[in-house]
Every structure is written in structure tokens, then in C-alpha cells.
C-alpha positions as semicolon CSV with decimal commas, in nm:
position;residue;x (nm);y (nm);z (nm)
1;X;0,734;0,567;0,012
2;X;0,657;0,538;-0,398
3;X;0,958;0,688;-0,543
4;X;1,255;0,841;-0,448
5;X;1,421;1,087;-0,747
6;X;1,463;0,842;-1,050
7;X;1,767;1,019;-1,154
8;X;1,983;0,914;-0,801
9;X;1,793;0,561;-0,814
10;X;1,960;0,548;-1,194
11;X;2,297;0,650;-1,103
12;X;2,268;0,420;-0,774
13;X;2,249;0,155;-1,056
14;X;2,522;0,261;-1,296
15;X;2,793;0,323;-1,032
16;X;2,707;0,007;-0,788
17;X;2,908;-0,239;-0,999
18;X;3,223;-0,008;-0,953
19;X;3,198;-0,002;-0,571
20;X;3,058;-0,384;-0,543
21;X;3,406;-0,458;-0,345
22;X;3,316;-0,260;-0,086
23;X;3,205;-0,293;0,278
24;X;2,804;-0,352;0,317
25;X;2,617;-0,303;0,567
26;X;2,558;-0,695;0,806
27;X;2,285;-0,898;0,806
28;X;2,196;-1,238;0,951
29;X;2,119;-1,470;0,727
30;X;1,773;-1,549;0,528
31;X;1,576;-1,865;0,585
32;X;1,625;-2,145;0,382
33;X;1,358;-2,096;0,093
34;X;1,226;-2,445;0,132
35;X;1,135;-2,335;0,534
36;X;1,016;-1,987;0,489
37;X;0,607;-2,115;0,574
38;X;0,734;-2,198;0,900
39;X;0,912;-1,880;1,026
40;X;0,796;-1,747;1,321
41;X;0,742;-1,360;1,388
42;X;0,655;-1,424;1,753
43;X;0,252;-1,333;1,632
44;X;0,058;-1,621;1,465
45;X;-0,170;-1,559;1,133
46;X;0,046;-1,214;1,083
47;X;0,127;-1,265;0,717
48;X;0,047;-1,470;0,413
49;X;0,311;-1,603;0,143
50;X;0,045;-1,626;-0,085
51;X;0,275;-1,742;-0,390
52;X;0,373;-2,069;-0,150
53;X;0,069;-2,119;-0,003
54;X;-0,332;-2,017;-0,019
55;X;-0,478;-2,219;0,307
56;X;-0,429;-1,953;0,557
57;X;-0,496;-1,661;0,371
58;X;-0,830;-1,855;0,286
59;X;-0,900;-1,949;0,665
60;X;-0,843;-1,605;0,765
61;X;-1,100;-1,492;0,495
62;X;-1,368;-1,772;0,660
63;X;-1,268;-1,687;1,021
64;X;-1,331;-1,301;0,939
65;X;-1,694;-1,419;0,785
66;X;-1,783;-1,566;1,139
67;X;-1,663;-1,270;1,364
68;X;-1,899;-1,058;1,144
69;X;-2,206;-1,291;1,155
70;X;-2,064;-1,340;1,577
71;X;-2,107;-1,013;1,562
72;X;-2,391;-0,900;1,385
73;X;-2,615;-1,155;1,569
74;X;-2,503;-0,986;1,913
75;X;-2,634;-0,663;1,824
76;X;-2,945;-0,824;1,725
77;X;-2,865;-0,773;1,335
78;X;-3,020;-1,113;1,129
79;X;-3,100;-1,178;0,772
80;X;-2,895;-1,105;0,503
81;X;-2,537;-0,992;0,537
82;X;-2,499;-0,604;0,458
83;X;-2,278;-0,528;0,143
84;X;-1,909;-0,580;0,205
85;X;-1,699;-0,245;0,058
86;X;-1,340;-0,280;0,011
87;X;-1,079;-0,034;-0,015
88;X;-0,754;-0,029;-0,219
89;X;-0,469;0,221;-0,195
90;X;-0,164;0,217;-0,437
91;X;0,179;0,362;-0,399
92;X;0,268;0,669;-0,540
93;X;0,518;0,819;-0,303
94;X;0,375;1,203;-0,231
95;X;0,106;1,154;-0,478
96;X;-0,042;0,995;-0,136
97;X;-0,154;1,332;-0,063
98;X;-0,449;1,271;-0,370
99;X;-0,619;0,976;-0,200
100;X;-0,548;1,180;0,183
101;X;-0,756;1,460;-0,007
102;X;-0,990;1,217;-0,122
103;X;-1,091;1,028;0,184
104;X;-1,131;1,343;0,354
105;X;-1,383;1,482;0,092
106;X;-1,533;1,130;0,094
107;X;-1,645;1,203;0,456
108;X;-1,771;1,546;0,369
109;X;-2,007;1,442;0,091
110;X;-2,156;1,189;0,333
111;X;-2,110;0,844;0,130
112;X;-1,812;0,712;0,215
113;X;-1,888;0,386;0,406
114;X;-1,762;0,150;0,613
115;X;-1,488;-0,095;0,446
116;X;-1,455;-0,457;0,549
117;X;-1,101;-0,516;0,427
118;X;-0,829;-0,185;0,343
119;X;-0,541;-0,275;0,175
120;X;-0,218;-0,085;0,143
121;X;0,097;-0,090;-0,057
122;X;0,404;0,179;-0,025
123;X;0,244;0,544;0,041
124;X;-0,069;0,389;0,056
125;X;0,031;0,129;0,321
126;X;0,089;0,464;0,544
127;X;-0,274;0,563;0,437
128;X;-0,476;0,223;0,498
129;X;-0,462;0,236;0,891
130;X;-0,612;0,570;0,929
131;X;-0,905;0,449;0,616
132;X;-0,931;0,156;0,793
133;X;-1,066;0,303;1,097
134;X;-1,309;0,573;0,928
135;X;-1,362;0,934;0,927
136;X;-1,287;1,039;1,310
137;X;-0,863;0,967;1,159
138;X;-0,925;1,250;0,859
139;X;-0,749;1,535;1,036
140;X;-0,430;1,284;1,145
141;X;-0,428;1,242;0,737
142;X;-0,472;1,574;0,666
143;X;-0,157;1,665;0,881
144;X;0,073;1,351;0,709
145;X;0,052;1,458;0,386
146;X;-0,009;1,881;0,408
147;X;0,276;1,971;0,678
148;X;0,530;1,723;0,585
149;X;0,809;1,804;0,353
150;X;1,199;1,618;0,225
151;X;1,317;1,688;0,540
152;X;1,059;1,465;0,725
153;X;1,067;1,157;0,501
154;X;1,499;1,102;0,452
155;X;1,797;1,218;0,462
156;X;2,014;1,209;0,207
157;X;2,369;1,023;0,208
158;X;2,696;1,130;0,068
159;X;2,743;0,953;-0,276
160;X;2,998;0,699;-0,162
161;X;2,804;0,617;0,156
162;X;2,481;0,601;-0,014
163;X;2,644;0,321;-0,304
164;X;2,862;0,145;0,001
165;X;2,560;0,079;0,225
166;X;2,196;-0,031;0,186
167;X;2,051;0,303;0,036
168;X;2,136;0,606;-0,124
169;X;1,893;0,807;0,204
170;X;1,842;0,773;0,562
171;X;1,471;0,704;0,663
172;X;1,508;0,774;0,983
173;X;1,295;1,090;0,971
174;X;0,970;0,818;0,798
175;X;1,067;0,608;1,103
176;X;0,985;0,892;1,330
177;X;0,735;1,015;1,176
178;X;0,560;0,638;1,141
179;X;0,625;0,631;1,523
180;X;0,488;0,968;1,637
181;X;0,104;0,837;1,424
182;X;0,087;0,480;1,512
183;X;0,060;0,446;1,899
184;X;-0,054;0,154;2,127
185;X;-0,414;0,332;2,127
186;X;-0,405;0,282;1,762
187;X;-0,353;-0,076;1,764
188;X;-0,582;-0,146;2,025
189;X;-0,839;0,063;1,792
190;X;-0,761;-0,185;1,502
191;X;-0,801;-0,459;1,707
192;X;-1,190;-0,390;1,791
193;X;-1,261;-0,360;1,441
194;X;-1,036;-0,692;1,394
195;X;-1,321;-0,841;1,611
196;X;-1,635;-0,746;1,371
197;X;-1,408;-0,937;1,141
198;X;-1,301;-0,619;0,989
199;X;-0,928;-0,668;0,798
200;X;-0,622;-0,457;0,740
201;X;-0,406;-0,614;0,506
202;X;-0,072;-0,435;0,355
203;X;0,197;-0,575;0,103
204;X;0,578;-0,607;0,114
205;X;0,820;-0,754;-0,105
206;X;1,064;-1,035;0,067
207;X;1,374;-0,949;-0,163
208;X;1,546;-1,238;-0,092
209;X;1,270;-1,492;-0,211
210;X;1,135;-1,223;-0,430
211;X;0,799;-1,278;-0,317
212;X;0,544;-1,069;-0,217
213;X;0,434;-1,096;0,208
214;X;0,052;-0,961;0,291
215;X;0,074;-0,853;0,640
216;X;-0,262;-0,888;0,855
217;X;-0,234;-0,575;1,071
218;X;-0,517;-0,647;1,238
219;X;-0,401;-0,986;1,375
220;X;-0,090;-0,777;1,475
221;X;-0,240;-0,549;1,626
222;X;-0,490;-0,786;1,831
223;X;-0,213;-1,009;1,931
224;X;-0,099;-0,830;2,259
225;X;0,231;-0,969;2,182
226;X;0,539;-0,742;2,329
227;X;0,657;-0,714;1,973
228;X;0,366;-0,631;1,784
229;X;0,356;-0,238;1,814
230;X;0,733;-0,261;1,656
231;X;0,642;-0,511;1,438
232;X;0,374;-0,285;1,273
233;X;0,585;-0,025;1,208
234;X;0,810;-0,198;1,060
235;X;0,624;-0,344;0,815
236;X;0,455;0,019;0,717
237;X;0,799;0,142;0,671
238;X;0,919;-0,188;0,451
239;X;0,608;-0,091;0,242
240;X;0,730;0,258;0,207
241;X;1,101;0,179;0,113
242;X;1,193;0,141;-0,282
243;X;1,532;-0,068;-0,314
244;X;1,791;0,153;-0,393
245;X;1,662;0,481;-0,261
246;X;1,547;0,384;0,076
247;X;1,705;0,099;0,346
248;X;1,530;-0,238;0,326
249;X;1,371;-0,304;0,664
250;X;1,487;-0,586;0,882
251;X;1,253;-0,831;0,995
252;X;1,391;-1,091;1,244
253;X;1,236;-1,472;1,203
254;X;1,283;-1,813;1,344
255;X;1,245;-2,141;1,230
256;X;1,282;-2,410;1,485
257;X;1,597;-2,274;1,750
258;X;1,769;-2,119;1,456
259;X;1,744;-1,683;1,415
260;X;1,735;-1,548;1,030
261;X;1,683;-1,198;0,889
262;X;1,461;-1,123;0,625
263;X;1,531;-0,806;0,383
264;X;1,152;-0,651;0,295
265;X;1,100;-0,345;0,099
266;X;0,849;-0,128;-0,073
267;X;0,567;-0,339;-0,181
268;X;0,533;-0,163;-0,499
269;X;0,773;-0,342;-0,640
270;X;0,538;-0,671;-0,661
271;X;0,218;-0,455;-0,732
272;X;0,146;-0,082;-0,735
273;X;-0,171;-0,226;-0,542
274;X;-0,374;-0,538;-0,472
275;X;-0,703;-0,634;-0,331
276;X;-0,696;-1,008;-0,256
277;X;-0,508;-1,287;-0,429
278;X;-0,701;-1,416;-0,732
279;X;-0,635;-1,765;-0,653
280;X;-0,846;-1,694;-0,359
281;X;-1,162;-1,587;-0,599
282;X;-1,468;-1,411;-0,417
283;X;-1,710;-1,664;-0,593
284;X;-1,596;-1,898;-0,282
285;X;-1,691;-1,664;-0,056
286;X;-2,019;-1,587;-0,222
287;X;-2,112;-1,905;-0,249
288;X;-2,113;-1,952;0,163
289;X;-2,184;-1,645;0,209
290;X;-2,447;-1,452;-0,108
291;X;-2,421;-1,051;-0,045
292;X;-2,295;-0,720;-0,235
293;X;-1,932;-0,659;-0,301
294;X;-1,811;-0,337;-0,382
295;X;-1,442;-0,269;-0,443
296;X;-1,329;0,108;-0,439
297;X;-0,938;0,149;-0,570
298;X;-0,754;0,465;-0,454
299;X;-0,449;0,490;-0,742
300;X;-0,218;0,737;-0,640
301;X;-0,092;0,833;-0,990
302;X;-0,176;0,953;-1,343
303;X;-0,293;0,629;-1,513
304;X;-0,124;0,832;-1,912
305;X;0,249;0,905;-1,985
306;X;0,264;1,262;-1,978
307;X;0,524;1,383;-2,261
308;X;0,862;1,508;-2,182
309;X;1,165;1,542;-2,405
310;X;1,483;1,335;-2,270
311;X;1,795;1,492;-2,296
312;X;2,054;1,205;-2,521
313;X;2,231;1,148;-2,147
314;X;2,257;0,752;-1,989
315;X;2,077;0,885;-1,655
316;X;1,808;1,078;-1,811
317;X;1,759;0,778;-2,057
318;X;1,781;0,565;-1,727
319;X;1,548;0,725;-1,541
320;X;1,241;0,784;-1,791
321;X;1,250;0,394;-1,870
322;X;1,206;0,391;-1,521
323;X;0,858;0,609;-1,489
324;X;0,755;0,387;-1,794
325;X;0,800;0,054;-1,567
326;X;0,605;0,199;-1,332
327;X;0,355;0,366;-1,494
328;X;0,282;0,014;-1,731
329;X;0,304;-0,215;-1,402
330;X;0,012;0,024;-1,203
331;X;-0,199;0,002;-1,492
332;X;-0,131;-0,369;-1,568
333;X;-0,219;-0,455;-1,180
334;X;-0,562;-0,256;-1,240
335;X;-0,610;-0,487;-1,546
336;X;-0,546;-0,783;-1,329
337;X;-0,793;-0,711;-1,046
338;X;-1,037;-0,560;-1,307
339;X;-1,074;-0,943;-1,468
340;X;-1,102;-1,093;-1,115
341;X;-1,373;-0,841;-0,983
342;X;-1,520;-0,903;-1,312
343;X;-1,498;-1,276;-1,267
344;X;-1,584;-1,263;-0,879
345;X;-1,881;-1,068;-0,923
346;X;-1,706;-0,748;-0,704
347;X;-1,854;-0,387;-0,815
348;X;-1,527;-0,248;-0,965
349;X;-1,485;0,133;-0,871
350;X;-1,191;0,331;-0,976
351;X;-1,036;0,679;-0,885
352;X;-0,683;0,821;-1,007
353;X;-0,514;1,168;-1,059
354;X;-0,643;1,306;-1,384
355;X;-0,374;1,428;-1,656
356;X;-0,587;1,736;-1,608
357;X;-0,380;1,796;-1,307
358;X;-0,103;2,010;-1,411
359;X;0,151;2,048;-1,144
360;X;0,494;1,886;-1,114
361;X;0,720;1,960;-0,847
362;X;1,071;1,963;-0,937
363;X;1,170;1,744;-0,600
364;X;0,985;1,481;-0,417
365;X;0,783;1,570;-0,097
366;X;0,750;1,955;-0,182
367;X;0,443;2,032;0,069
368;X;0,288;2,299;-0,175
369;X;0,252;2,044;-0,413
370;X;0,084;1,802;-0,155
371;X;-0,137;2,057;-0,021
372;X;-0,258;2,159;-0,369
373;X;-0,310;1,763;-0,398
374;X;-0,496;1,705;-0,122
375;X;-0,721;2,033;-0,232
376;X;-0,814;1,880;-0,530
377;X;-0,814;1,513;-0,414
378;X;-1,108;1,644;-0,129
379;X;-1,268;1,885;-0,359
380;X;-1,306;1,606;-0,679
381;X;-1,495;1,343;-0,328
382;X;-1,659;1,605;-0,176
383;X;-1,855;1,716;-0,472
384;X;-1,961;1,344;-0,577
385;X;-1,712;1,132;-0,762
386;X;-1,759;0,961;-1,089
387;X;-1,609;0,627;-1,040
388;X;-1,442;0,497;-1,360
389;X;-1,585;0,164;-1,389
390;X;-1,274;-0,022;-1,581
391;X;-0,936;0,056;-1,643
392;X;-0,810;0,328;-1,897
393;X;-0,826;0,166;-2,229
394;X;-1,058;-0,126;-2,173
395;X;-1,332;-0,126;-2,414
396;X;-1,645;-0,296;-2,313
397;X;-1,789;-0,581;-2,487
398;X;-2,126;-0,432;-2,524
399;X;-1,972;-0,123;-2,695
């Protein structure tokens, strides 16, 4: 769920190689690489390896176009197709609380519209289904990311344990709580909007392929199939799991009569957040079908690198290179979607935690902090946000 302490994800790193000989937790095996676009998950169109192969996730982008044209002409709707808003929400661990905040003061100051596609990655994977289905979900929000606290995302594991097995913390508590907020009336909630050709996307990272999976929720969840319900909570918890810190999530495939496992983790670790691929480009979409695209980005971060002197020890060293990885990688990803909106045509729309906001909690998941960022994420909505239109930095040409 974003990140875990950097300092136990550091020393994780520094003291694995000493306890490599040791015991690991089983797995089956992974699919051969050269048959992974033919495991099955028991649900068809439920993902897209997107770095292997671009034909489905293109089909389901044409099939969605006809549901919404099915289903505008139904309800007696002709003409020109309305604007199509997306929404993207990053990772950011309990920094989700800022876009939680936000959505809800979105809904209060009585613009926030309806979005075709939501995409998720990490904290913001946990976010998307509740966006997804609009403003009667704000108070389920509200209650993820103001009453939660440590004790309801993991549990921590002795040292040895932690090193010996898949993760230095139990997520059993995420599991729970991932269980206890997506239900079958949830699903069956996605699924309607799945029919108006509505989409739900969120990203994982296949570790052993090192790939990153988009997972169509909304096929999962309009699939009926007996797995489904498990399936998509166990892909919002995969999103939510950094290696190292929190257990890689299972996900049982097949390919022909032979049963593999893949090992998927926190999304973030491909991109801090993504819209569509760009080898997809929207241009192909507006060419069959001309409207307004408007993309609205949720980053659940501060986009500068706040100062902090770094005491001359390995795991303090460690662990700051680590917040500069993933500060440079959220900003690079906004770089990389800013040319492609700019290239596609899509309205570019941008929203992030300000360096103006001063608190730092000295532990992860402290619910004063998230309450105080969910306060200022609604209040900064509610009163009328102004979008950044590029990413911090970019100087435009006209200028």
C-alpha cells in the first residue's frame, strides 16, 4: 500500500544475502515466459500484458465504445458523444488519504463528473473502485483512510521471520480490511457501469516476468465466475504490496492442463500511476469516435524533495536513495503521460500534495495524520481546484 518504513525495507536488503540459505516460503511454479498470453484466470478479457501484446487491450477499448453508444441510443441519447473524463490515482501508501479528501470535496463543490475509465495503482488501486462508482461511495472512503491506523494495514514480523519468508509484515489485517469494503453487491455495482462501457482498470507488477499486468475489474466483476469476488481482491491487495515490506500475492494460472503460480506485487513498482498504454494512442480512438477527453490525475505525493539531513549511517544512506527513486519515477511517469495527452489530444489536469503541507508523521498509517490529510485534500476540492496543467518543471513552448 505505497510504502512501508524505508529504513526496515533497507535493512530487509542489507541482511537478505546473509540469510539467502534459508527456508522460503513454497510456491508453484511460474509459466513459461514464452506462454504467459495464454494463461487462464478462469475469467476471460481480465487483464492485459500490455508489454507482450496491444490487441486486446485495444478491442476492449472498441468494445467499451459500443456499450456506450448501445447504451446511449437506448435512453434515447443521439448526436455527438458526451466528453469522456478519466481518472488517475497514484500510490502513495497513507498519502491515499489526500485524494480520499479530495474526491469527497470534489462532490461537495458540485463538479466532479462522471469518469469513463478509473485507474488505480497501490493505495490508489484501493481508491479507484469507490471513484469509479461516484459520489454515493464518499463516506465508505472517508472511513478507509480517517479510522484506520498500523494496526489495520500489517503486522509486523520478528526480524529473522520477516528476512526468512516473503516479507518483513503480515497483511493480513489489508486482507481483512479489503474484504470487509468489497462485497458481492459491489461487484455487481461495477458490473452495471461495465455495461455503459464504463472501465475500471488497476496495475500490478508480475515479478517474475517483470512486467506490468492491467487488471479489468469491471470484466471481473461482470463475469459471474465463482472466482471472481476472490480474484478482485486479490489483485487490490497485489497492488497494495511493495516487495520487501509486504507478501507478494499469489495468483493461480493455467495454461493448457498444467497449474502455475504467479508472484504480483505493488504496482508502483512499474509506475507510480498510468492512464492507458501509449502504444494504444487516443488519436485512434478519436478518429472513430471525435469527442472531448479530459484526463484528471490524483498523485498521492509531494511532486519536490523536501530537505532532510542524513545521518553518515548505511541504512539512513539506504533509505533516502530510496525516497529519491520514488519521488524521480512519480514525476517521470507524469512526464510520460503528459507527452501522450499532449500528443492524443486528452485535456491534461493535475492535482498533488503541495510542499506547503507541513506534516510528517514519524510512522506510516498514523490516523491523525490521515485525517488532517483528508481535511485538507476535501477542503483544497471543495473550494474549486486549480488544476496544474503540466508537470512541475515543464516549461511551455509559448513561454
Amino acid at each position: 500500500m505505497g510504502y512501508f518504513h524505508r529504513s526496515s525495507i533497507a535493512a530487509f536488503c542489507l541482511t537478505a544475502l546473509a540469510l539467502s540459505a534459508c527456508a522460503a516460503p513454497l510456491r508453484l511454479a511460474p509459466e513459461p515466459a514464452a506462454s504467459m498470453t495464454q494463461a487462464n484466470i478462469g475469467i476471460s478479457d481480465a487483464r492485459f500484458l500490455v508489454a507482450r501484446d496491444m490487441s486486446a487491450f485495444h478491442a476492449e477499448a472498441m468494445s467499451a465504445l459500443a456499450k456506450e453508444r448501445a447504451w446511449l441510443a437506448a435512453h434515447g441519447r443521439t448526436g455527438d458523444l458526451p466528453p469522456a473524463y478519466y481518472l488517475a490515482i497514484s500510490g502513495g501508501g497513507d498519502n491515499g488519504a489526500f485524494a480520499a479528501g479530495f474526491l469527497n470535496g470534489w462532490t461537495a463543490s458540485g463538479s466532479r463528473p462522471e469518469f469513463r475509465v478509473v485507474t488505480g495503482v497501490s493505495t490508489g488501486a484501493l481508491i479507484a473502485p469507490f471513484a469509479f462508482l461516484g459520489s454515493s461511495y464518499d463516506r465508505q472512503l472517508e472511513r478507509f483512510y480517517t479510522s484506520i491506523s498500523q494496526k489495520d494495514v500489517f503486522k509486523r514480523r520478528g526480524a529473522v521471520r520477516g528476512i526468512t519468508s516473503d516479507a518483513m509484515a503480515d497483511t493480513a489485517p489489508l486482507a481483512k480490511l479489503i474484504a470487509r469494503s468489497t462485497d458481492q453487491a459491489l461487484l455487481d455495482a461495477i458490473a452495471g457501469e461495465y455495461a455503459k462501457g464504463r472501465i475500471l482498470l488497476v496495475g500490478t507488477a508480475n515479478l517474475d516476468s517483470l512486467e506490468p499486468v492491467i487488471w479489468n475489474m469491471t470484466a471481473i466483476a461482470a463475469s459471474k465466475a465463482p472466482n471472481a469476488l476472490h480474484l478482485f481482491r486479490s489483485v487490490l491487495l497485489a497492488s497494495a504490496s511493495i516487495p520487501g515490506a509486504f507478501p507478494p500475492v499469489m495468483i493461480d494460472v493455467t495454461v493448457g492442463r498444467s497449474h502455475f503460480q504467479e508472484m504480483h506485487a505493488d504496482g508502483g513498482t512499474m509506475a507510480q500511476v498510468f492512464v492507458y498504454p501509449p502504444a494504444l494512442g487516443a488519436r485512434l480512438l478519436q478518429q472513430t469516435a471525435p469527442r472531448r477527453r479530459v484526463l484528471f490525475i490524483l498523485r498521492n505525493a509531494r511532486l519536490d524533495a523536501p530537505w532532510e539531513q542524513v545521518p553518515r549511517k548505511t541504512l539512513s544512506i539506504v533509505s533516502r536513495a530510496i525516497d529519491s527513486l520514488t519521488t524521480t519515477q512519480g514525476v517521470g511517469d507524469l512526464y510520460r503521460i503528459f507527452a501522450a495527452s499532449q500528443r492524443d489530444g486528452v485535456d491534461f489536469n493535475l492535482a498533488y500534495i503541495p510542499s506547503s503541507f507541513r506534516p510528517h508523521p514519524e510512522h506510516q498509517f498514523e490516523t491523525p495524520y490521515m485525517r488532517e490529510l483528508f481535511a485538507f485534500g476535501k477542503n483544497a476540492a471543495a473550494r474549486g481546484y486549480d488544476w496544474h496543467k503540466h508537470p512541475p518543471g515543464y516549461e511551455r513552448p509559448d513561454k
